[in-house]
PDB file of C-alpha atoms in Angstrom:
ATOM      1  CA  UNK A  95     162.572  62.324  69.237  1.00 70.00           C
ATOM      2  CA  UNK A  96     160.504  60.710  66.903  1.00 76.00           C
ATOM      3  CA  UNK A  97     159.393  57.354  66.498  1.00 94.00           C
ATOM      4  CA  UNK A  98     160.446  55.008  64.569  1.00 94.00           C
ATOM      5  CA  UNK A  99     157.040  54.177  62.751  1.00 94.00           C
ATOM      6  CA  UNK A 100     156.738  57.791  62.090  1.00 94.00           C
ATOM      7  CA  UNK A 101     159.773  57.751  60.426  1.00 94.00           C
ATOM      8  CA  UNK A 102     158.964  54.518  57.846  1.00 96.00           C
ATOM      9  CA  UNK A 103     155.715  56.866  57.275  1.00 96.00           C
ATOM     10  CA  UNK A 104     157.918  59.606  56.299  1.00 96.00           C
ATOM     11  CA  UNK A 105     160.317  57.389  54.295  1.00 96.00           C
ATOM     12  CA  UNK A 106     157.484  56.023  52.650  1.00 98.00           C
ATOM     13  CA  UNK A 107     156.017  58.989  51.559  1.00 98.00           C
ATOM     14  CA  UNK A 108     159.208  60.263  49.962  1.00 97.00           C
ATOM     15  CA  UNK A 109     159.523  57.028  48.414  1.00 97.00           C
ATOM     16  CA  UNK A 110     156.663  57.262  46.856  1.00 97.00           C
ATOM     17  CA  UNK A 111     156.477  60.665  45.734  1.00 97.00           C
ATOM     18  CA  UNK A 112     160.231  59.881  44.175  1.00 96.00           C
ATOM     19  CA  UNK A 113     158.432  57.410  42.177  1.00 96.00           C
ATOM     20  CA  UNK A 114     155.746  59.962  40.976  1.00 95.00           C
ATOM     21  CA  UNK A 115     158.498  61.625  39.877  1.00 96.00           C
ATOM     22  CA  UNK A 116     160.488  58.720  38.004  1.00 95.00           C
ATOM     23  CA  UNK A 117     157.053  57.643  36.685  1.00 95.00           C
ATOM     24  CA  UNK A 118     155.993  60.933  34.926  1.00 95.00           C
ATOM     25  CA  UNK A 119     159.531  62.364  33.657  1.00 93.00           C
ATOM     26  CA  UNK A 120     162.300  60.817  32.201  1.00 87.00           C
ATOM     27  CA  UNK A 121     165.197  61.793  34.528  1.00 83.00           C
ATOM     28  CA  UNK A 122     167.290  58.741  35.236  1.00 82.00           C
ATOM     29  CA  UNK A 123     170.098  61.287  37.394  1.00 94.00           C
ATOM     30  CA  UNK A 124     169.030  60.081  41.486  1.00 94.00           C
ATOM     31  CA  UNK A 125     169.458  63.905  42.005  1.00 96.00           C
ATOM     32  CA  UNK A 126     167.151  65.649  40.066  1.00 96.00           C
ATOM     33  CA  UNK A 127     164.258  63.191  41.316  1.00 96.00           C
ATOM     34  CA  UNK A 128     164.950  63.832  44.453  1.00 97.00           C
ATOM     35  CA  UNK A 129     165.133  67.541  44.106  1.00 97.00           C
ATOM     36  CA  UNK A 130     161.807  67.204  42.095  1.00 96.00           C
ATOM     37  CA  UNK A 131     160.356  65.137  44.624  1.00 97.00           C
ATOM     38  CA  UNK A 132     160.974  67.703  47.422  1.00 98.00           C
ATOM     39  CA  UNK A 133     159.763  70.569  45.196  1.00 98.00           C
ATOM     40  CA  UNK A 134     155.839  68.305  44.852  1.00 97.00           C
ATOM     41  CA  UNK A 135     156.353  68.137  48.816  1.00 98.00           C
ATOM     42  CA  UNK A 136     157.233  71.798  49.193  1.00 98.00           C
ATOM     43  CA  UNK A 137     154.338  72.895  47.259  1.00 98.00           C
ATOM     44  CA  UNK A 138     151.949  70.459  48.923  1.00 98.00           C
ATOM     45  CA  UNK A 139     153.172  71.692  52.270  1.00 98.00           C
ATOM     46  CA  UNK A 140     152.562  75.568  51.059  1.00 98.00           C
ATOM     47  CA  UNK A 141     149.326  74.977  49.851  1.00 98.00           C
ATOM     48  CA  UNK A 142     148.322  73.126  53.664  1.00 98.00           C
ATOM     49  CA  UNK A 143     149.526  75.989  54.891  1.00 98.00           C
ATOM     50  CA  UNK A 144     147.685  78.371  53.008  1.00 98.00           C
ATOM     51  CA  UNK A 145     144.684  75.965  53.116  1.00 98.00           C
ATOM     52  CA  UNK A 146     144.536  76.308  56.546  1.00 98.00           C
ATOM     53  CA  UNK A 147     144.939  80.162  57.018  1.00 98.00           C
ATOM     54  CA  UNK A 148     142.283  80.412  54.707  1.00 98.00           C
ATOM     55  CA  UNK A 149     140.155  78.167  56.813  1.00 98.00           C
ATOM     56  CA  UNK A 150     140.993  79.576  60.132  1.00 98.00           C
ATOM     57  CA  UNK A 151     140.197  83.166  58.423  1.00 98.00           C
ATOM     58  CA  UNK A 152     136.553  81.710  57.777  1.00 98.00           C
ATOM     59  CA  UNK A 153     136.268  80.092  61.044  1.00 98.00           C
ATOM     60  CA  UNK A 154     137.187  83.303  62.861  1.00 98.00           C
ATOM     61  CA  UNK A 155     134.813  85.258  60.832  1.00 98.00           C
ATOM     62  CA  UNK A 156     131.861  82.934  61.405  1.00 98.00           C
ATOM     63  CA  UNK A 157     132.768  83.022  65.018  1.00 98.00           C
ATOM     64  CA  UNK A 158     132.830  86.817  65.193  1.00 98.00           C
ATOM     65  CA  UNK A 159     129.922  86.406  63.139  1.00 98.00           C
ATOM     66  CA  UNK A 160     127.937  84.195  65.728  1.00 98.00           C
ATOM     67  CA  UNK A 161     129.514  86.789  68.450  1.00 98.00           C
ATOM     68  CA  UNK A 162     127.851  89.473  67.419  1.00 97.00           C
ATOM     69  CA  UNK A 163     124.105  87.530  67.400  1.00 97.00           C
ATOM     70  CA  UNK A 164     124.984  86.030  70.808  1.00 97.00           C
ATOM     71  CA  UNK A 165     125.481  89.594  72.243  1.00 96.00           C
ATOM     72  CA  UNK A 166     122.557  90.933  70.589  1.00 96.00           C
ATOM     73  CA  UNK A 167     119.808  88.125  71.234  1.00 95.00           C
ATOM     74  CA  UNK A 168     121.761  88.120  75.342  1.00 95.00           C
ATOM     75  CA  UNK A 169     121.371  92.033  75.152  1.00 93.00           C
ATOM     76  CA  UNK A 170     117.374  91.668  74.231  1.00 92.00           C
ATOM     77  CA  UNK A 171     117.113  88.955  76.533  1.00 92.00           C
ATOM     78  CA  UNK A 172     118.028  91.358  79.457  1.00 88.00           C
ATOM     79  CA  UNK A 173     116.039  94.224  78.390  1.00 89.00           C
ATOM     80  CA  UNK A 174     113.057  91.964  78.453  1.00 85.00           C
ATOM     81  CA  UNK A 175     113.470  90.211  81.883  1.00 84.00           C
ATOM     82  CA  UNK A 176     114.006  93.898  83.231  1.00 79.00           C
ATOM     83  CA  UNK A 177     110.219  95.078  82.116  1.00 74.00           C
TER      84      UNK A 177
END
């Protein structure tokens, strides 16, 4: 269930990306600006997406990254408390 200021956020946003739309074309027809509108939406919400896979690739490499030192400095570490 969502809430109902969640949903004037949401309204809002569609609101205002319908007026992007009436602002920068010249399509009067209700229709096509809201079609437009949730094509700009669409494509921001595919680009977040791939934003963020492409993020959590780079996070996950750095992390395997710092993995590998970890084990290396904790495997040196034991080899010189056992001399």
């Amino acid at each position: 269930d969502a809430k109902p200021k969640y949903i004037r956020e949401l309204a809002s946003y569609i609101t205002e990306k319908m007026e992007e739309v009436t602002d920068q074309t010249r399509t009067v027809s209700t229709q096509n600006v809201a079609i437009l509108a949730a094509l700009r939406i669409a494509d921001e919400l595919f680009q977040s997406k791939q934003n963020h896979t492409e993020f959590k690739r780079e996070v996950q490499k750095k992390a395997k990254t710092i993995k590998h030192f970890l084990d290396k400095e904790a495997e040196y570490l034991k080899t010189e408390t056992s001399r």
